[in-house]
Amino acid sequence: RLNKNFILNEDFTLATVNSPISINGWQTIAVAGTKVWNAKQYSGNVYARMSAFQSNESSNIAWLISPKITIPSGKDVFFKFDTEYSFWANAILEVYISKNYDGTNPGTAEWTKLDATIANQSVGQYSWVNSGLIKLNDFAGDAYIGFKYTGSNTLSTTFDVDNVSVYNF
């Protein structure tokens, strides 16, 4: 059995519950509206949560962005994470990778959408779903992972993210 070499391994355990995610180089940035990703806890498990519920705002777009990672070239590099949702109301959660994010403004970076399985109505709420293994070989060098929530006062699904890892063997 090969050992995983973790490039990024975040379970949000050290995050301050009910506060914006700001641990280990992670950032949460609202580019529309005022809602951001916060740490939440249930049955001892801490995770990142975003919801536009009761925002009273016509647009809520919030990013949860990883610290800078360095993806080695010439190796298979894998990315995976878990998501769950509650109170389905047609908000959108997507995951991206950027090679030129400047660390402050996600709107000025070029982001490539990654093909991941994200919790949706077909699995039912409060059911953690694994993203599947996403290969990052094409993104060798410095990069950032970004989870983008798009919603509003009426498009207000709650999304949770946990167990974010990037690794090779």
GROMACS .gro file of C-alpha atoms in nm:
model
  169
    1ARG     CA    1   0.000   0.000   0.000
    2LEU     CA    2   0.142   0.334  -0.104
    3ASN     CA    3   0.156   0.622   0.137
    4LYS     CA    4  -0.021   0.941   0.039
    5ASN     CA    5   0.196   1.251   0.027
    6PHE     CA    6  -0.048   1.525   0.130
    7ILE     CA    7  -0.005   1.861  -0.042
    8LEU     CA    8  -0.324   1.987   0.125
    9ASN     CA    9  -0.526   1.810   0.393
   10GLU     CA   10  -0.792   2.015   0.569
   11ASP     CA   11  -1.075   1.890   0.791
   12PHE     CA   12  -1.142   2.233   0.949
   13THR     CA   13  -1.107   2.088   1.301
   14LEU     CA   14  -0.898   2.388   1.412
   15ALA     CA   15  -1.143   2.647   1.277
   16THR     CA   16  -1.335   2.864   1.524
   17VAL     CA   17  -1.696   2.744   1.518
   18ASN     CA   18  -1.949   3.009   1.408
   19SER     CA   19  -1.672   3.234   1.274
   20PRO     CA   20  -1.545   3.295   0.920
   21ILE     CA   21  -1.296   3.034   0.798
   22SER     CA   22  -0.947   3.180   0.842
   23ILE     CA   23  -0.720   2.892   0.942
   24ASN     CA   24  -0.402   2.759   0.785
   25GLY     CA   25  -0.405   3.014   0.503
   26TRP     CA   26  -0.768   2.956   0.402
   27GLN     CA   27  -0.975   3.261   0.304
   28THR     CA   28  -1.344   3.335   0.262
   29ILE     CA   29  -1.429   3.630   0.042
   30ALA     CA   30  -1.774   3.770  -0.043
   31VAL     CA   31  -1.772   3.916  -0.394
   32ALA     CA   32  -2.148   3.987  -0.383
   33GLY     CA   33  -2.350   4.037  -0.067
   34THR     CA   34  -2.211   4.004   0.284
   35LYS     CA   35  -2.237   3.632   0.367
   36VAL     CA   36  -1.916   3.430   0.392
   37TRP     CA   37  -1.813   3.073   0.471
   38ASN     CA   38  -1.821   2.996   0.845
   39ALA     CA   39  -1.705   2.701   1.052
   40LYS     CA   40  -1.990   2.490   1.186
   41GLN     CA   41  -1.994   2.183   1.407
   42TYR     CA   42  -2.226   1.885   1.433
   43SER     CA   43  -2.164   1.575   1.647
   44GLY     CA   44  -1.802   1.678   1.697
   45ASN     CA   45  -1.730   1.723   1.326
   46VAL     CA   46  -1.622   2.072   1.215
   47TYR     CA   47  -1.673   2.180   0.853
   48ALA     CA   48  -1.711   2.491   0.635
   49ARG     CA   49  -2.066   2.618   0.567
   50MET     CA   50  -2.214   2.880   0.336
   51SER     CA   51  -2.579   2.979   0.311
   52ALA     CA   52  -2.759   3.282   0.173
   53PHE     CA   53  -3.062   3.208   0.394
   54GLN     CA   54  -3.220   3.530   0.525
   55SER     CA   55  -2.945   3.737   0.363
   56ASN     CA   56  -3.200   3.990   0.233
   57GLU     CA   57  -2.955   4.039  -0.055
   58SER     CA   58  -3.027   3.996  -0.426
   59SER     CA   59  -2.692   3.827  -0.484
   60ASN     CA   60  -2.463   3.626  -0.257
   61ILE     CA   61  -2.139   3.503  -0.409
   62ALA     CA   62  -1.879   3.378  -0.164
   63TRP     CA   63  -1.551   3.200  -0.221
   64LEU     CA   64  -1.374   2.959   0.012
   65ILE     CA   65  -1.015   2.957  -0.112
   66SER     CA   66  -0.736   2.723  -0.009
   67PRO     CA   67  -0.388   2.832   0.083
   68LYS     CA   68  -0.143   2.828  -0.207
   69ILE     CA   69  -0.044   2.474  -0.296
   70THR     CA   70   0.240   2.353  -0.516
   71ILE     CA   71   0.144   2.071  -0.750
   72PRO     CA   72   0.447   1.864  -0.852
   73SER     CA   73   0.501   1.795  -1.220
   74GLY     CA   74   0.547   1.446  -1.358
   75LYS     CA   75   0.331   1.283  -1.091
   76ASP     CA   76  -0.034   1.189  -1.064
   77VAL     CA   77  -0.188   1.440  -0.823
   78PHE     CA   78  -0.536   1.386  -0.687
   79PHE     CA   79  -0.792   1.619  -0.529
   80LYS     CA   80  -1.101   1.518  -0.334
   81PHE     CA   81  -1.345   1.663  -0.083
   82ASP     CA   82  -1.685   1.601   0.072
   83THR     CA   83  -2.001   1.811   0.047
   84GLU     CA   84  -2.349   1.802   0.193
   85TYR     CA   85  -2.648   2.031   0.160
   86SER     CA   86  -2.961   2.124   0.352
   87PHE     CA   87  -3.274   2.327   0.274
   88TRP     CA   88  -3.249   2.294  -0.105
   89ALA     CA   89  -3.330   2.627  -0.273
   90ASN     CA   90  -3.134   2.624  -0.601
   91ALA     CA   91  -2.811   2.791  -0.490
   92ILE     CA   92  -2.502   2.665  -0.673
   93LEU     CA   93  -2.174   2.527  -0.540
   94GLU     CA   94  -1.884   2.484  -0.782
   95VAL     CA   95  -1.515   2.410  -0.737
   96TYR     CA   96  -1.236   2.572  -0.934
   97ILE     CA   97  -0.858   2.589  -0.956
   98SER     CA   98  -0.650   2.898  -1.034
   99LYS     CA   99  -0.286   2.939  -1.130
  100ASN     CA  100  -0.289   3.321  -1.110
  101TYR     CA  101  -0.503   3.413  -0.808
  102ASP     CA  102  -0.329   3.707  -0.639
  103GLY     CA  103  -0.436   3.612  -0.288
  104THR     CA  104  -0.687   3.895  -0.249
  105ASN     CA  105  -0.934   3.929  -0.537
  106PRO     CA  106  -1.087   3.613  -0.688
  107GLY     CA  107  -1.262   3.829  -0.948
  108THR     CA  108  -0.937   3.915  -1.124
  109ALA     CA  109  -0.806   3.557  -1.140
  110GLU     CA  110  -0.860   3.301  -1.413
  111TRP     CA  111  -1.043   3.000  -1.266
  112THR     CA  112  -1.085   2.659  -1.430
  113LYS     CA  113  -1.396   2.468  -1.323
  114LEU     CA  114  -1.323   2.117  -1.198
  115ASP     CA  115  -1.556   1.827  -1.266
  116ALA     CA  116  -1.665   1.709  -0.922
  117THR     CA  117  -1.963   1.535  -0.769
  118ILE     CA  118  -2.135   1.784  -0.537
  119ALA     CA  119  -2.425   1.707  -0.303
  120ASN     CA  120  -2.763   1.773  -0.464
  121GLN     CA  121  -3.130   1.686  -0.430
  122SER     CA  122  -3.079   1.332  -0.560
  123VAL     CA  123  -2.891   1.230  -0.243
  124GLY     CA  124  -3.109   1.401   0.014
  125GLN     CA  125  -3.005   1.661   0.267
  126TYR     CA  126  -2.752   1.599   0.545
  127SER     CA  127  -2.583   1.325   0.340
  128TRP     CA  128  -2.210   1.369   0.289
  129VAL     CA  129  -2.108   1.300  -0.071
  130ASN     CA  130  -1.752   1.244  -0.193
  131SER     CA  131  -1.640   1.450  -0.492
  132GLY     CA  132  -1.468   1.159  -0.662
  133LEU     CA  133  -1.097   1.173  -0.747
  134ILE     CA  134  -1.005   1.475  -0.956
  135LYS     CA  135  -0.666   1.468  -1.129
  136LEU     CA  136  -0.469   1.791  -1.110
  137ASN     CA  137  -0.175   1.686  -1.329
  138ASP     CA  138  -0.247   1.965  -1.579
  139PHE     CA  139  -0.199   2.233  -1.312
  140ALA     CA  140   0.163   2.173  -1.205
  141GLY     CA  141   0.318   2.460  -1.010
  142ASP     CA  142   0.154   2.700  -0.768
  143ALA     CA  143  -0.225   2.692  -0.755
  144TYR     CA  144  -0.528   2.766  -0.540
  145ILE     CA  145  -0.848   2.566  -0.499
  146GLY     CA  146  -1.167   2.773  -0.479
  147PHE     CA  147  -1.517   2.670  -0.374
  148LYS     CA  148  -1.766   2.920  -0.518
  149TYR     CA  149  -2.115   2.958  -0.374
  150THR     CA  150  -2.368   3.146  -0.585
  151GLY     CA  151  -2.707   3.228  -0.436
  152SER     CA  152  -2.933   3.501  -0.301
  153ASN     CA  153  -3.202   3.567  -0.043
  154THR     CA  154  -3.428   3.328  -0.240
  155LEU     CA  155  -3.163   3.093  -0.385
  156SER     CA  156  -3.044   2.997  -0.042
  157THR     CA  157  -2.938   2.632  -0.022
  158THR     CA  158  -2.696   2.563   0.264
  159PHE     CA  159  -2.376   2.391   0.146
  160ASP     CA  160  -2.111   2.230   0.367
  161VAL     CA  161  -1.755   2.136   0.264
  162ASP     CA  162  -1.516   1.910   0.454
  163ASN     CA  163  -1.213   1.681   0.421
  164VAL     CA  164  -1.040   1.873   0.143
  165SER     CA  165  -0.726   1.695   0.029
  166VAL     CA  166  -0.471   1.713  -0.251
  167TYR     CA  167  -0.210   1.438  -0.262
  168ASN     CA  168   0.018   1.219  -0.465
  169PHE     CA  169   0.191   0.888  -0.400
   0.00000   0.00000   0.00000
